[in-house]
């Protein structure tokens, strides 16, 4: 059997542990990334949910911003929730520059004060069907650029997008036991051979 592909999870802050578990379930070998040298030899990277402003500050203070920026310009990347904000061309209400590689605009904490978190059925196009999406103080996608495909919808609203080898979701696929989106990212977006264990 071939070796499981090594996939990084940015592990400065946020829910990197659950993404690592989900990657393992989906047939990859998760690697925690908290220093520039951890990026060496990785096939793909996940930017998890958390607090986008804190993550961007930590990217600067750890010296990871440059290496992560170079990685996401060349290699497959999945951003979830705060990770989507990091990838977006512009993010409203975020006082730091983003990595800017994904041609969408997003608005941080956009579901209002009353509803910070909720679970709802999301229509997913790429892996097919519906899944339960957990939205935690989630951003909203306010503009989708021309080269960007909508891959997940909540009603009429885009909640998941793909631009070539860059994918991003406003919700948290690692918080539910359904591994279809991690498998889709590894196989379809990143083009990696994985044998999913569940
Ligand atoms: N509200 C967070 C932010 O602005 C994102 C929330 C999340 O990742 N669950 O960064």
GROMACS .gro file of N, CA, C and O and ligand atoms in nm, residues 49-52 81-82 85 108-109 136-137 172, ligand 1:
model
   58
   49UNK      N    1  -1.061   2.678   1.158
   49UNK     CA    2  -1.138   2.785   1.221
   49UNK      C    3  -1.070   2.828   1.349
   49UNK      O    4  -0.981   2.760   1.401
   50UNK      N    5  -1.113   2.940   1.399
   50UNK     CA    6  -1.054   2.996   1.521
   50UNK      C    7  -1.085   3.145   1.521
   50UNK      O    8  -1.196   3.185   1.491
   51UNK      N    9  -0.985   3.224   1.549
   51UNK     CA   10  -1.002   3.370   1.549
   51UNK      C   11  -0.907   3.425   1.443
   51UNK      O   12  -0.785   3.423   1.462
   52UNK      N   13  -0.964   3.474   1.334
   52UNK     CA   14  -0.880   3.513   1.220
   52UNK      C   15  -0.780   3.623   1.256
   52UNK      O   16  -0.666   3.619   1.211
   81UNK      N   17  -1.393   2.849   0.791
   81UNK     CA   18  -1.436   2.957   0.880
   81UNK      C   19  -1.329   3.066   0.888
   81UNK      O   20  -1.307   3.137   0.792
   82UNK      N   21  -1.257   3.080   1.000
   82UNK     CA   22  -1.151   3.180   1.005
   82UNK      C   23  -1.049   3.157   0.893
   82UNK      O   24  -0.993   3.252   0.837
   85UNK      N   25  -1.146   3.331   0.586
   85UNK     CA   26  -1.114   3.475   0.594
   85UNK      C   27  -0.966   3.500   0.561
   85UNK      O   28  -0.933   3.596   0.494
  108UNK      N   29  -1.664   3.923   0.817
  108UNK     CA   30  -1.640   3.851   0.941
  108UNK      C   31  -1.760   3.862   1.036
  108UNK      O   32  -1.825   3.966   1.040
  109UNK      N   33  -1.787   3.758   1.114
  109UNK     CA   34  -1.894   3.759   1.216
  109UNK      C   35  -2.024   3.817   1.159
  109UNK      O   36  -2.086   3.904   1.219
  136UNK      N   37  -2.014   2.864   1.336
  136UNK     CA   38  -1.979   2.924   1.465
  136UNK      C   39  -1.924   3.064   1.442
  136UNK      O   40  -1.814   3.080   1.389
  137UNK      N   41  -2.001   3.162   1.478
  137UNK     CA   42  -1.962   3.302   1.450
  137UNK      C   43  -1.902   3.310   1.310
  137UNK      O   44  -1.792   3.362   1.289
  172UNK      N   45  -1.783   2.438   0.969
  172UNK     CA   46  -1.679   2.353   1.029
  172UNK      C   47  -1.701   2.205   0.997
  172UNK      O   48  -1.766   2.135   1.075
  199LIG     N1   49  -1.544   3.471   1.411
  199LIG     C1   50  -1.418   3.414   1.378
  199LIG     C2   51  -1.327   3.514   1.311
  199LIG     O1   52  -1.367   3.620   1.283
  199LIG     C3   53  -1.435   3.294   1.289
  199LIG     C4   54  -1.510   3.189   1.364
  199LIG     C5   55  -1.463   3.050   1.341
  199LIG     O2   56  -1.360   3.023   1.282
  199LIG     N2   57  -1.538   2.960   1.397
  199LIG     O3   58  -1.215   3.488   1.287
   0.00000   0.00000   0.00000
